[in-house]
CSV table of C-alpha atoms in Angstrom, one decimal:
chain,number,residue,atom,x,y,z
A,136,UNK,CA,-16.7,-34.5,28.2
A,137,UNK,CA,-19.4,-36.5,28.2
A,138,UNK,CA,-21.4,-36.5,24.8
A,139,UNK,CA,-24.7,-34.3,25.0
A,140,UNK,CA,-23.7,-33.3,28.5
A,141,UNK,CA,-25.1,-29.8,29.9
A,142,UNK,CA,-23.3,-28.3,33.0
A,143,UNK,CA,-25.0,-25.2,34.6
A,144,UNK,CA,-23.2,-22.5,36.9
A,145,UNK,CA,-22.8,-22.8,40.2
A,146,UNK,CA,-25.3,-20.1,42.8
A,147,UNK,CA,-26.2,-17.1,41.2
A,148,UNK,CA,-23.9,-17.0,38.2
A,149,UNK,CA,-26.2,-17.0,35.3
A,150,UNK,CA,-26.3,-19.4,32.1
A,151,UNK,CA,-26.1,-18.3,28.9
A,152,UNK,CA,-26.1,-19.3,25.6
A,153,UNK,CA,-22.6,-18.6,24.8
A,154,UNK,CA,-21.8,-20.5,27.9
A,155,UNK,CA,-24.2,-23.5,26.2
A,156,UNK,CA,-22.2,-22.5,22.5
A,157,UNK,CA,-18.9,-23.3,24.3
A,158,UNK,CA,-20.0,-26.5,25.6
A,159,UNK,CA,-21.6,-27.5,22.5
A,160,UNK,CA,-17.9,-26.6,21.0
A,161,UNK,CA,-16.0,-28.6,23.3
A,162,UNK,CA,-17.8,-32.0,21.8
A,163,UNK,CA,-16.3,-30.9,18.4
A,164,UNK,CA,-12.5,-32.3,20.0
A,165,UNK,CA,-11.2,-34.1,17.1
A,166,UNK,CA,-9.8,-38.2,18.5
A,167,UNK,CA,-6.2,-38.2,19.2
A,168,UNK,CA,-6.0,-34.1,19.0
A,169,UNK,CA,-3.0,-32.6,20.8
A,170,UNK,CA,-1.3,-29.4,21.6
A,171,UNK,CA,1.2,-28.6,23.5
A,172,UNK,CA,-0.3,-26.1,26.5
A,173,UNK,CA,2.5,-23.5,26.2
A,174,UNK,CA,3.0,-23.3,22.8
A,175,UNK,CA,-1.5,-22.7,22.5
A,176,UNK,CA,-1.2,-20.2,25.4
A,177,UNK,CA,1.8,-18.1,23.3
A,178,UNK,CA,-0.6,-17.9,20.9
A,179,UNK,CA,-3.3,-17.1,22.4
A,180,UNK,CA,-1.3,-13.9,23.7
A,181,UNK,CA,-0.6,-13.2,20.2
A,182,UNK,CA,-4.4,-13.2,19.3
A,183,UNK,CA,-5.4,-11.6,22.4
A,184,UNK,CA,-7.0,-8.2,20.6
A,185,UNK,CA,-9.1,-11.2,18.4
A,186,UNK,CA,-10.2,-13.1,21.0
A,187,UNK,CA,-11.6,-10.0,23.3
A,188,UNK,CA,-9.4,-11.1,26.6
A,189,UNK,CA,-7.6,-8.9,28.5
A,190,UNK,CA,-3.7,-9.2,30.1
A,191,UNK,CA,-5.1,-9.7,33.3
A,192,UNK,CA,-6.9,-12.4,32.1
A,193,UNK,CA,-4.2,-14.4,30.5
A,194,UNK,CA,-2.1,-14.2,33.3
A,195,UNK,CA,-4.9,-16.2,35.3
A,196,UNK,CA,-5.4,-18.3,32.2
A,197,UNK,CA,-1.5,-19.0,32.8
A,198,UNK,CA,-1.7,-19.9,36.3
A,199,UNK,CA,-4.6,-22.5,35.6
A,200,UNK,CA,-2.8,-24.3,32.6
A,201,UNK,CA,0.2,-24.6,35.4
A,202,UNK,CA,-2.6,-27.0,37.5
A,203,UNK,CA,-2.4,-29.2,33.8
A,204,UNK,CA,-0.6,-32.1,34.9
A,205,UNK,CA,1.4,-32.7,31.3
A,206,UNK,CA,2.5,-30.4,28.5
A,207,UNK,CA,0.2,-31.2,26.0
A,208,UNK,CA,-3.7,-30.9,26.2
A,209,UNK,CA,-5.7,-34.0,24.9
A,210,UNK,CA,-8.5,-35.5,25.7
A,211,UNK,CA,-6.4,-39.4,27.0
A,212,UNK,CA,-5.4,-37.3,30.0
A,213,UNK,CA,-8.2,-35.3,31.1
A,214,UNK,CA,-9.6,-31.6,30.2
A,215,UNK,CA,-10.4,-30.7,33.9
A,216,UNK,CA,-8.1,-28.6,36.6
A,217,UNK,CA,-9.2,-28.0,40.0
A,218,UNK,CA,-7.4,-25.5,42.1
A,219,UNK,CA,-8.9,-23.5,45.3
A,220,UNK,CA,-8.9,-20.3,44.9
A,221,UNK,CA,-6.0,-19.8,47.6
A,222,UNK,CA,-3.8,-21.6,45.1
A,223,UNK,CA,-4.6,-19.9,42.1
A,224,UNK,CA,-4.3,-16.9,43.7
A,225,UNK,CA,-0.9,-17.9,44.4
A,226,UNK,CA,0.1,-18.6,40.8
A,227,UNK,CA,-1.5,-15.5,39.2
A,228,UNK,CA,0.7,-13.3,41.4
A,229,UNK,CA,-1.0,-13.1,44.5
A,230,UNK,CA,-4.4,-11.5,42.9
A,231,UNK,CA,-7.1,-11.1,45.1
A,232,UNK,CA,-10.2,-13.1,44.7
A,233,UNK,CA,-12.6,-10.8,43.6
A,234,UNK,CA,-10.4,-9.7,40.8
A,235,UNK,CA,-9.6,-13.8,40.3
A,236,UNK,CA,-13.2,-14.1,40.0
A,237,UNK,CA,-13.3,-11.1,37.4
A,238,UNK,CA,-10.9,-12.1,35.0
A,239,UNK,CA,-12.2,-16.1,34.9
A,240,UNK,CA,-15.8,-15.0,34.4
A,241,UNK,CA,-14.0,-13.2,31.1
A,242,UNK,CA,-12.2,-16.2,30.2
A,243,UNK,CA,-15.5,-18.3,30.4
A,244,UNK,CA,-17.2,-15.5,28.4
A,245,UNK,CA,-14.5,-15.6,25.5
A,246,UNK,CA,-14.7,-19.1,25.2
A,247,UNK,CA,-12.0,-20.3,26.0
A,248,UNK,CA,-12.5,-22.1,29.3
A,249,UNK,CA,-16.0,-23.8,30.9
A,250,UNK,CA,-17.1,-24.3,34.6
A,251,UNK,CA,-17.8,-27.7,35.5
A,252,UNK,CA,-19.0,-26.8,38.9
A,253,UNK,CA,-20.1,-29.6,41.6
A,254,UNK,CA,-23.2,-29.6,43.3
A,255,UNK,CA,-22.2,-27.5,46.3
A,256,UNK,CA,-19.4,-25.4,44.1
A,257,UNK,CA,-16.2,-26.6,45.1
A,258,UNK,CA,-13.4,-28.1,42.8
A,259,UNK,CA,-12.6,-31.6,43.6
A,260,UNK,CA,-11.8,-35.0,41.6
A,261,UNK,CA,-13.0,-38.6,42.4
A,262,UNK,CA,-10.5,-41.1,42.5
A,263,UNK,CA,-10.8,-44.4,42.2
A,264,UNK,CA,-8.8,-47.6,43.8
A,265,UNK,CA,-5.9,-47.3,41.4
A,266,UNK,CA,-5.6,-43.6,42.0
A,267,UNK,CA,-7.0,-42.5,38.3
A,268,UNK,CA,-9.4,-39.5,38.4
A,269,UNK,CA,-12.7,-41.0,37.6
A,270,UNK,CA,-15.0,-37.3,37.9
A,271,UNK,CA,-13.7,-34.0,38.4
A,272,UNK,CA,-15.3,-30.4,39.2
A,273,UNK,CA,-13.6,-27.2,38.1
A,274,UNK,CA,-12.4,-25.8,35.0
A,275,UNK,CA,-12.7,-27.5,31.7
A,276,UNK,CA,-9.8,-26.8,29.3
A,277,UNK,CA,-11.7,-28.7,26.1
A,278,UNK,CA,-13.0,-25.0,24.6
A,279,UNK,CA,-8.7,-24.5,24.2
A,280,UNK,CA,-8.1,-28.1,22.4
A,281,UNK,CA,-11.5,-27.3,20.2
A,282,UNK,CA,-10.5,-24.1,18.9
A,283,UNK,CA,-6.6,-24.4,18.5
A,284,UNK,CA,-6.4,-24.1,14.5
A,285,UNK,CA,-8.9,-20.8,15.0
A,286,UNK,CA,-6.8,-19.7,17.2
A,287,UNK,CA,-3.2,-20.4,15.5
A,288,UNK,CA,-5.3,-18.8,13.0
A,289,UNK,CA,-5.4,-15.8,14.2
A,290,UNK,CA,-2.4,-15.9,16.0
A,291,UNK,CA,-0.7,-16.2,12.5
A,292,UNK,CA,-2.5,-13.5,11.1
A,293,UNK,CA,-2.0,-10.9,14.3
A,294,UNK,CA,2.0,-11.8,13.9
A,295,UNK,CA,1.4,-10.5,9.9
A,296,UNK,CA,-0.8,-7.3,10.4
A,297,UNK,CA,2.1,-6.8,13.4
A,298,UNK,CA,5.2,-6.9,10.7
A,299,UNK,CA,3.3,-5.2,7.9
A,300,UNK,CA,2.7,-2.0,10.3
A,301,UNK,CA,6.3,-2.4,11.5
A,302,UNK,CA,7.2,-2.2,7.5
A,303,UNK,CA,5.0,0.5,6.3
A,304,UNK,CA,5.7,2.6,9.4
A,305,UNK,CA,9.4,2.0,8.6
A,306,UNK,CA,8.9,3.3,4.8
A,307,UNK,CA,6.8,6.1,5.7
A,308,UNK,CA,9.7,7.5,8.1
A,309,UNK,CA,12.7,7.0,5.6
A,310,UNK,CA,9.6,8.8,3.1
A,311,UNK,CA,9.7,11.2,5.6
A,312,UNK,CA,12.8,11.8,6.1
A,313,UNK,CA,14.1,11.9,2.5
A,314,UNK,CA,11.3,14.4,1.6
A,315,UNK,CA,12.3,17.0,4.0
A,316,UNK,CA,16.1,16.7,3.9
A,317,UNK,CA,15.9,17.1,0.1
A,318,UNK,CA,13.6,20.5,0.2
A,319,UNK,CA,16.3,21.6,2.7
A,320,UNK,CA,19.2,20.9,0.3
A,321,UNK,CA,17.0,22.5,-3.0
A,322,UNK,CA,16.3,25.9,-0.5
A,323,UNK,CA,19.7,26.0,0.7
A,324,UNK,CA,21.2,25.6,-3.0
A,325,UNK,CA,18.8,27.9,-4.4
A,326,UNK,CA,17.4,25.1,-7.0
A,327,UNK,CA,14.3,26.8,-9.0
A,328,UNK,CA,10.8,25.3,-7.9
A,329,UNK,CA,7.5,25.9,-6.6
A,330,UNK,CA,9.1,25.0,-3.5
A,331,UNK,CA,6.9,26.4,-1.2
A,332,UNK,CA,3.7,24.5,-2.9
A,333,UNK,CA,5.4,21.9,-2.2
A,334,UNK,CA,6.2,22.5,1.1
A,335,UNK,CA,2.8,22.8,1.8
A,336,UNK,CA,1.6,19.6,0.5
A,337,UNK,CA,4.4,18.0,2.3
A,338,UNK,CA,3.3,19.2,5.9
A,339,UNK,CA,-0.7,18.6,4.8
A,340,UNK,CA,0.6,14.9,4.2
A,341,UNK,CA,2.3,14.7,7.7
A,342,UNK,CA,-0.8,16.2,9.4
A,343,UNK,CA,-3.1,13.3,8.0
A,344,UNK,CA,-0.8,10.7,9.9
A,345,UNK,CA,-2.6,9.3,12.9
A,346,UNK,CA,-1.0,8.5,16.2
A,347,UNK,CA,-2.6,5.5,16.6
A,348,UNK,CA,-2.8,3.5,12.7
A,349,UNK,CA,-3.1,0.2,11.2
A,350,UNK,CA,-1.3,-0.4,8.1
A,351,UNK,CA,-4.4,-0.1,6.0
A,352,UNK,CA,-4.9,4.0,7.0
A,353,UNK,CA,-1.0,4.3,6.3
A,354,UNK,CA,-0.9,2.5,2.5
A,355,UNK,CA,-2.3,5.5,0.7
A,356,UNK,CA,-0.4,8.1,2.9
A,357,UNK,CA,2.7,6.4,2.0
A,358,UNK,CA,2.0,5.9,-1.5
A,359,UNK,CA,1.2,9.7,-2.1
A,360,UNK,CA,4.4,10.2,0.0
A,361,UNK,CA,6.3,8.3,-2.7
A,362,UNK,CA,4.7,10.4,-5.4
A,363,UNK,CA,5.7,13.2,-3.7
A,364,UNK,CA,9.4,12.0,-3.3
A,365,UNK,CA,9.3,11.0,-6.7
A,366,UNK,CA,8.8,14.8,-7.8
A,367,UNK,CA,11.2,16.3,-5.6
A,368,UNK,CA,14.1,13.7,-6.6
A,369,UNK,CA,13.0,14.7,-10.5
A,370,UNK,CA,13.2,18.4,-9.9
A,371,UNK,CA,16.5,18.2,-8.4
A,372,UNK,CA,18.1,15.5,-11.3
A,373,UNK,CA,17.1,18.2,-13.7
A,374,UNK,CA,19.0,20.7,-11.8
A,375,UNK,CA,22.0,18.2,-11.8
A,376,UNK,CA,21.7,17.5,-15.7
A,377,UNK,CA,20.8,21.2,-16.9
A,378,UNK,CA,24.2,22.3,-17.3
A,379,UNK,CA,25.6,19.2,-19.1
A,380,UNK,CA,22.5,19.0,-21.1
A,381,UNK,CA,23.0,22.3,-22.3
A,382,UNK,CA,27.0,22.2,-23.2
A,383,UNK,CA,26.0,18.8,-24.9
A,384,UNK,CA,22.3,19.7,-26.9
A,385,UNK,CA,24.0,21.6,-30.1
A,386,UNK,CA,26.4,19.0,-30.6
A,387,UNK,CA,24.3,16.2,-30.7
A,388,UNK,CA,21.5,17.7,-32.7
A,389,UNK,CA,24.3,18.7,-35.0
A,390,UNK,CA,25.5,15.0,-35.1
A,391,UNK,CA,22.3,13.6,-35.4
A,392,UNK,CA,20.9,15.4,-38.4
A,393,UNK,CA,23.9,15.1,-40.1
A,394,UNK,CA,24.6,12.0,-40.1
A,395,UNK,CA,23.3,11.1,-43.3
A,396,UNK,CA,23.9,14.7,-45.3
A,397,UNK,CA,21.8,13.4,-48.7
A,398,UNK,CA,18.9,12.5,-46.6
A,399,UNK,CA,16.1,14.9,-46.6
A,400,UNK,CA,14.0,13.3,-44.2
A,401,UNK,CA,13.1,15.5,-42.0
A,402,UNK,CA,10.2,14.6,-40.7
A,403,UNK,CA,7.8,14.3,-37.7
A,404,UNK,CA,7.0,10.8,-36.4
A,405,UNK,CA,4.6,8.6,-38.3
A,406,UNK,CA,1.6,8.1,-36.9
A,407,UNK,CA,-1.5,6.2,-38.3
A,408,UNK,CA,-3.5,8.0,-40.7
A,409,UNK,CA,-7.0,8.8,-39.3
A,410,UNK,CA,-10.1,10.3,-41.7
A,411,UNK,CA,-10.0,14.0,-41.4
A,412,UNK,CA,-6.3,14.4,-40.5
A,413,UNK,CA,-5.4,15.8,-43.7
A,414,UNK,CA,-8.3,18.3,-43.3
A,415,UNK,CA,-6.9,19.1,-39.7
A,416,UNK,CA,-3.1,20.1,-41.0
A,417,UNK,CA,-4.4,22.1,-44.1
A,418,UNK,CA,-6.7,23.9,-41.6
A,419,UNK,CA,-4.6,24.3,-38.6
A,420,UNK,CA,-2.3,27.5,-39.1
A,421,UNK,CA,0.5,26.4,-36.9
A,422,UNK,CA,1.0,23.3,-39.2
A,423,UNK,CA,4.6,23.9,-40.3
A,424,UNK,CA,5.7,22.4,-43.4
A,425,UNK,CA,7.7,19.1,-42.1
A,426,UNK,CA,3.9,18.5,-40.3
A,427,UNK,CA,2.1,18.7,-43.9
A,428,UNK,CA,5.0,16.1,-45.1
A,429,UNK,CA,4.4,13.8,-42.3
A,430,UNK,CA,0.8,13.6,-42.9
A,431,UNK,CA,0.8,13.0,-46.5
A,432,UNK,CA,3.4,10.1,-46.2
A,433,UNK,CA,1.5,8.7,-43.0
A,434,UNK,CA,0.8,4.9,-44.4
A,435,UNK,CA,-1.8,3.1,-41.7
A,436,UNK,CA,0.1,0.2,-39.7
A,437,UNK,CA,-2.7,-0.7,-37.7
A,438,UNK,CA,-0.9,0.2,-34.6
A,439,UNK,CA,-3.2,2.5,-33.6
A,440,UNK,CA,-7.4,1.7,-33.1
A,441,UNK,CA,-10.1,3.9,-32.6
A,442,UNK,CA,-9.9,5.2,-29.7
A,443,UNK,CA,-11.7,8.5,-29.4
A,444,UNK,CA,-11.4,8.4,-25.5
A,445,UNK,CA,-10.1,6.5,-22.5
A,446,UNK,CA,-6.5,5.6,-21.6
A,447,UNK,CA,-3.7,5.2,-24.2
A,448,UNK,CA,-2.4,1.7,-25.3
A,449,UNK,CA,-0.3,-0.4,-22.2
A,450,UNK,CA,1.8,-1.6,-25.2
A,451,UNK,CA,2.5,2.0,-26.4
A,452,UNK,CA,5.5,2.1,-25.1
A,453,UNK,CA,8.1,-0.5,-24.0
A,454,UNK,CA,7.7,-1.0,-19.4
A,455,UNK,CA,6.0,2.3,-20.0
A,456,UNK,CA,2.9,2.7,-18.1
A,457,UNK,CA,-0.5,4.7,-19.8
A,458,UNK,CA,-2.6,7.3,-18.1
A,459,UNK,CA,-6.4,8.1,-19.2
A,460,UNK,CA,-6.9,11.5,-21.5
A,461,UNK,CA,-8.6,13.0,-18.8
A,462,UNK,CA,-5.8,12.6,-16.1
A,463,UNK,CA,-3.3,14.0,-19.1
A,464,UNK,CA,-5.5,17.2,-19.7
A,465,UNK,CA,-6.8,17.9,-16.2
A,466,UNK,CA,-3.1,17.8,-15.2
A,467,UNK,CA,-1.9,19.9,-17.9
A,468,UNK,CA,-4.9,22.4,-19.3
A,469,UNK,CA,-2.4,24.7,-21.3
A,470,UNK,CA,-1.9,21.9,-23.9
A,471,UNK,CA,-5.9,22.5,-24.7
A,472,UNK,CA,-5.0,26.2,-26.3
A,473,UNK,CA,-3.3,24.1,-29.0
A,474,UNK,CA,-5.7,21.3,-29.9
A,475,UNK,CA,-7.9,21.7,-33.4
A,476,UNK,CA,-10.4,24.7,-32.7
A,477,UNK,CA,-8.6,25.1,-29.3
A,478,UNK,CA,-10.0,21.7,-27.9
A,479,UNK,CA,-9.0,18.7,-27.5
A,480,UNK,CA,-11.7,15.4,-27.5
A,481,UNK,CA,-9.3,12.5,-28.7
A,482,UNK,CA,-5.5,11.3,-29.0
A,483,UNK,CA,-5.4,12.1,-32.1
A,484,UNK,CA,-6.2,15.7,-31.0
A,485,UNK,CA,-3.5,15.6,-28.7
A,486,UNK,CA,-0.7,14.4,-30.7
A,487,UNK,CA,-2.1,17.0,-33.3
A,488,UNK,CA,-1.2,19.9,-30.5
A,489,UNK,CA,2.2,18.1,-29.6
A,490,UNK,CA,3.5,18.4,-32.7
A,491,UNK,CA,2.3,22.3,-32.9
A,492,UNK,CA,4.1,22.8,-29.4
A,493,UNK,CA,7.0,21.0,-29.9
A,494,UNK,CA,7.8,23.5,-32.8
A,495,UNK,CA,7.1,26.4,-29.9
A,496,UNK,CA,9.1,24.9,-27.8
A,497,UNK,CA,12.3,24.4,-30.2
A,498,UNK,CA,12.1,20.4,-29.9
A,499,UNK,CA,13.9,19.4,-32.8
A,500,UNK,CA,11.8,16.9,-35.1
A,501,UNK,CA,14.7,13.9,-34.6
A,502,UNK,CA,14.1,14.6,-30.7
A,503,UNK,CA,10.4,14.1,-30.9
A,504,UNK,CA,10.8,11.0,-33.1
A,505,UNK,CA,13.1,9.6,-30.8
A,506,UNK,CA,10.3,10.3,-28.0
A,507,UNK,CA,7.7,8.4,-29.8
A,508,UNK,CA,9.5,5.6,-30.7
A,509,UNK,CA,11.1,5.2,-27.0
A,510,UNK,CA,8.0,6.1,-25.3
A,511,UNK,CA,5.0,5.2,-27.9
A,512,UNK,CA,3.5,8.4,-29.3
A,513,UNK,CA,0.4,8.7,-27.0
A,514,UNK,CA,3.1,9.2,-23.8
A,515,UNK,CA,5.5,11.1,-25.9
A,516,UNK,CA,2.5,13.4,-26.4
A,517,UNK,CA,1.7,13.5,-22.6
A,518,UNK,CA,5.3,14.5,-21.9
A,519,UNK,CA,5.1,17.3,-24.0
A,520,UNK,CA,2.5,18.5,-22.4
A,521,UNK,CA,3.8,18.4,-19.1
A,522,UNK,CA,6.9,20.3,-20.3
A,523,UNK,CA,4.4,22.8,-21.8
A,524,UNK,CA,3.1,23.2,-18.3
A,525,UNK,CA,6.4,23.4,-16.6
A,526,UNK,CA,7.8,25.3,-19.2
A,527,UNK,CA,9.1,28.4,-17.4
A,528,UNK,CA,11.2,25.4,-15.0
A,529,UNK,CA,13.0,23.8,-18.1
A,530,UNK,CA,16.2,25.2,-19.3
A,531,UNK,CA,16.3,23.0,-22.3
A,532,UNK,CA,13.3,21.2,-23.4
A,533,UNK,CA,15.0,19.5,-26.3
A,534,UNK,CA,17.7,18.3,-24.5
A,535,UNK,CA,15.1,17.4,-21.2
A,536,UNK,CA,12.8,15.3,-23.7
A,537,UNK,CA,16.1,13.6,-24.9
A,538,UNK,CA,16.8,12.5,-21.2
A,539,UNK,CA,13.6,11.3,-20.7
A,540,UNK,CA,14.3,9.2,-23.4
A,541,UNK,CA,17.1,7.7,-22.4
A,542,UNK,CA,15.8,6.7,-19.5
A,543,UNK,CA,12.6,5.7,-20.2
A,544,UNK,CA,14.8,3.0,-22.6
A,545,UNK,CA,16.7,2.2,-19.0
A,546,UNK,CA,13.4,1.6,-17.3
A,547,UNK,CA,13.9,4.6,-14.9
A,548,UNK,CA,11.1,6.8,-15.7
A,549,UNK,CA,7.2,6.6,-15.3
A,550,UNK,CA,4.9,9.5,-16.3
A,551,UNK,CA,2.7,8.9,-13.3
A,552,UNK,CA,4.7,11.2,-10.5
A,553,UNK,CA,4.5,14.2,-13.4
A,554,UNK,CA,1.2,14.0,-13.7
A,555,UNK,CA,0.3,13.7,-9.9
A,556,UNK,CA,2.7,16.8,-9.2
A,557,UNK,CA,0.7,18.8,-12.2
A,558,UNK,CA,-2.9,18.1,-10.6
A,559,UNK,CA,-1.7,18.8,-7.1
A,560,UNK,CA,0.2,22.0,-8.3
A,561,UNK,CA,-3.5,22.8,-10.6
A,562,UNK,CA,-5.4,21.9,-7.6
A,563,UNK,CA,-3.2,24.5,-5.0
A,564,UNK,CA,-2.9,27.3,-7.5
A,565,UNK,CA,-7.1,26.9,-8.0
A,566,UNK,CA,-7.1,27.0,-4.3
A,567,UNK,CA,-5.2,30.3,-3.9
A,568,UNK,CA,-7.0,32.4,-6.8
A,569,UNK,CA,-10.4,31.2,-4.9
C-alpha cells in the first residue's frame, strides 16, 4: 500500500477507526516478509476464538485467499484480490450475497482484511502494456502479512490450552474412575472406614465439574481429586498390611531391643534442649520415666531454632515435605488434650504430647526413634497425631508407624493426603452435629 494512504468505504458503509487502525497496521509489513497463504489461514482457524471470527467467516476468508494468484503473501506480488461477488459466491459454497456481505464486513472488523473500494464500488485492476497490474480495487490482504507472528502467536498458544484440557480432562476421568472402583472394592470386602464420609465428598467433588471447563477451573478439582485418591489407596494398603504387620510386630520389637542385651538405653529420641523443658517433664504427670531420662541427657545440636510457630523445618526430614502447626492441629484437635496444661502453642509442645501418646498408644520407644530419625521429629510428631485421631481405624499403631517409616526412607509417603483427609473428615463431622 501506498505510504500514508487512507481508503474510505464504498456508499453507506461507515468508516471507523478500527477500519483506520487496520490500515495504519498494514504499513507496518516488514521488506521481504513472506508467508505462505495456507499455512497463515490454518492458523488463523486455530486462533479463531482469539481473533473474534466466526466459521462462516473463515470459509469466505478461504475462498478469497483462493483469488491470491501464488502461495505465499508478500508485498513483490501484490496484497489486493478482486473477485465479483458471483464468483466468490461460488468458492464459499454457493452463499448468498447478503450473507457474503455479512461475514466480510466481520473479517474487515477483525482486522484481518481492508476494502480498497473504487470510486463507483466495483473490484477491478489496471493493467498496463506488459500486462502487470498497475492499481487494483477490492480486498487488501496486507492486515494478514502484518499480523502473522500475532497470529502464529496465538495459534501456538490455542494448540497448548487445546492439549492441556485434553490432559487434565484425561487425569480427572482415570481420578474418577480409580476413586469409585476402589470404594466399590472396600464396600464389597467390608474394609473398615468412614466410607460413607467419603462417599460424600467424592460425589460433592463430581458435582463441582462443569460441562463446559477450561483447564484452569479443572486444576484444583483434580488436585483435591488426587488427595482424595491418595486416602482411599492408604486406607486400603493398611487393610492389606494389617495382618502381616501384626504376625510380624512382636518379633521384631523383640529383635530390636535385644540386640544389644548390656545396653540400657532405652530411651526416647533426642531432641534439642529448650529453657523450661525440664520444668515441663517434672510437671507433666504422664512423663514416664524413659521421658525424664531423655530430657536430662538432651545435649543442644543446634538442629533445632526457635520456632515458637509457623511450619516445621523442609530439611526435617529427608524428601519429606513440612506442614504449618496450625494445619497439624486443626486436622488433628485430640492431640491438644495432651499438650502442657492441655494446650499446645509451639513444636516443642507438640513433640512434648507425642511422646505422652505414644506411651498411650503402646509405640515402643525404638519405634518412635526410628520415626524421628526417618521422618525428622517435627513430622514424626504430626504422624502421631494423625494416628491419635484415627485411632479406633489402626489395628497396630506400632507396627503402622514402623511402615510409615519404611516408606517414608523409600520416598513413598507424604503427610499431606493425612492431613487433608483429617480436616475434611473434622469439617463433615462439624457439619452433621450442627
Amino acid at each position: 500500500m501506498e505510504s500514508g494512504y487512507v481508503t474510505t468505504p464504498f456508499g453507506r458503509r461507515p468508516m471507523s477507526l478500527g477500519m483506520l487502525a487496520s490500515q495504519q497496521l498494514a504499513e507496518t509489513i516488514e521488506p521481504g516478509m513472506k508467508r505462505s497463504k495456507w499455512k497463515l489461514f490454518r492458523a488463523i482457524c486455530e486462533a479463531r476464538p482469539a481473533l473474534g471470527v466466526t466459521d462462516r467467516a473463515l470459509t469466505v476468508l478461504d475462498a478469497l485467499l483462493t483469488f491470491y494468484p501464488d502461495d505465499e503473501i508478500s508485498e513483490e506480488k501484490g496484497l489486493i484480490v478482486f473477485p465479483s461477488n458471483a464468483q466468490l459466491s461460488l468458492r464459499a459454497r454457493g452463499m448468498t450475497p447478503a450473507t457474503l456481505r455479512r461475514h466480510l464486513a466481520v473479517l474487515v472488523e477483525a482486522g484481518l482484511i481492508l476494502r480498497k473500494d473504487s470510486p463507483n464500488g466495483k473490484r477491478y485492476a489496471r493493467r498496463d502494456r506488459a500486462g502487470a497490474i498497475g492499481e487494483a480495487f477490492g480486498f487488501s490482504v496486507a492486515p494478514l502479512l502484518a499480523r502473522a507472528v500475532e497470529i502464529e502467536s496465538l495459534a501456538a498458544q490455542a494448540v497448548a490450552d487445546r492439549e492441556l484440557l485434553r490432559v487434565t480432562r484425561e487425569r480427572l476421568t482415570l481420578c474418577r474412575r480409580d476413586i469409585s472402583k476402589l470404594i466399590a472394592a472396600a464396600l464389597e470386602e467390608g474394609v473398615s472406614g468412614d466410607w460413607e464420609d467419603i462417599s460424600v465428598m467424592f460425589r460433592a467433588l463430581l458435582a463441582r465439574i462443569p460441562r463446559v471447563a477450561t483447564a484452569e477451573d479443572l486444576a484444583p478439582l483434580l488436585d483435591e481429586m488426587r488427595l482424595l485418591r491418595a486416602e482411599v489407596v492408604n486406607m486400603l494398603e493398611r487393610r492389606l498390611k494389617t495382618k502381616k504387620i501384626d504376625a510380624n510386630e512382636s518379633q521384631i520389637e523383640h529383635h530390636k531391643q535385644n540386640s544389644n542385651p548390656d545396653s540400657t538405653y532405652e530411651l526416647e529420641p533426642s531432641f534439642e534442649t529448650k529453657q523450661g523443658e525440664k520444668a515441663a517433664a517434672d510437671n507433666d504427670p504422664n512423663a514416664g520415666p524413659s521421658d525424664e531420662r531423655r530430657l536430662k541427657q538432651q545435649k543442644p545440636s543446634g538442629g533445632m531454632s526457635n520456632r515458637a510457630e509457623g511450619a516445621a523445618d523442609p530439611g526435617a526430614g529427608p524428601g519429606l515435605k513440612s506442614f504449618p502447626l496450625g494445619l497439624v492441629l486443626q486436622a488433628c484437635p485430640s492431640i491438644l488434650d495432651y499438650g502442657p496444661g492441655g494446650s499446645i502453642g509451639n513444636w516443642r509442645d507438640l513433640m512434648s504430647a507425642a511422646v505422652v501418646v505414644r506411651s498411650m498408644l503402646g509405640v515402643s520407644p525404638s519405634a518412635y526413634e526410628e520415626a524421628c530419625s526417618g521422618m525428622g521429629p517435627e513430622n514424626a510428631a504430626t504422624v502421631i497425631a494423625c494416628i491419635l485421631e484415627r485411632g479406633g481405624h489402626i489395628n497396630s499403631p506400632g507396627g503402622y508407624l514402623r511402615d510409615l517409616t519404611r516408606r517414608t526412607e523409600r520416598g513413598e509417603f507424604a503427610i499431606g493426603p493425612m492431613l487433608m483427609a483429617l480436616v475434611r473428615a473434622n469439617g463433615l463431622t462439624a457439619r452433621h452435629a450442627s
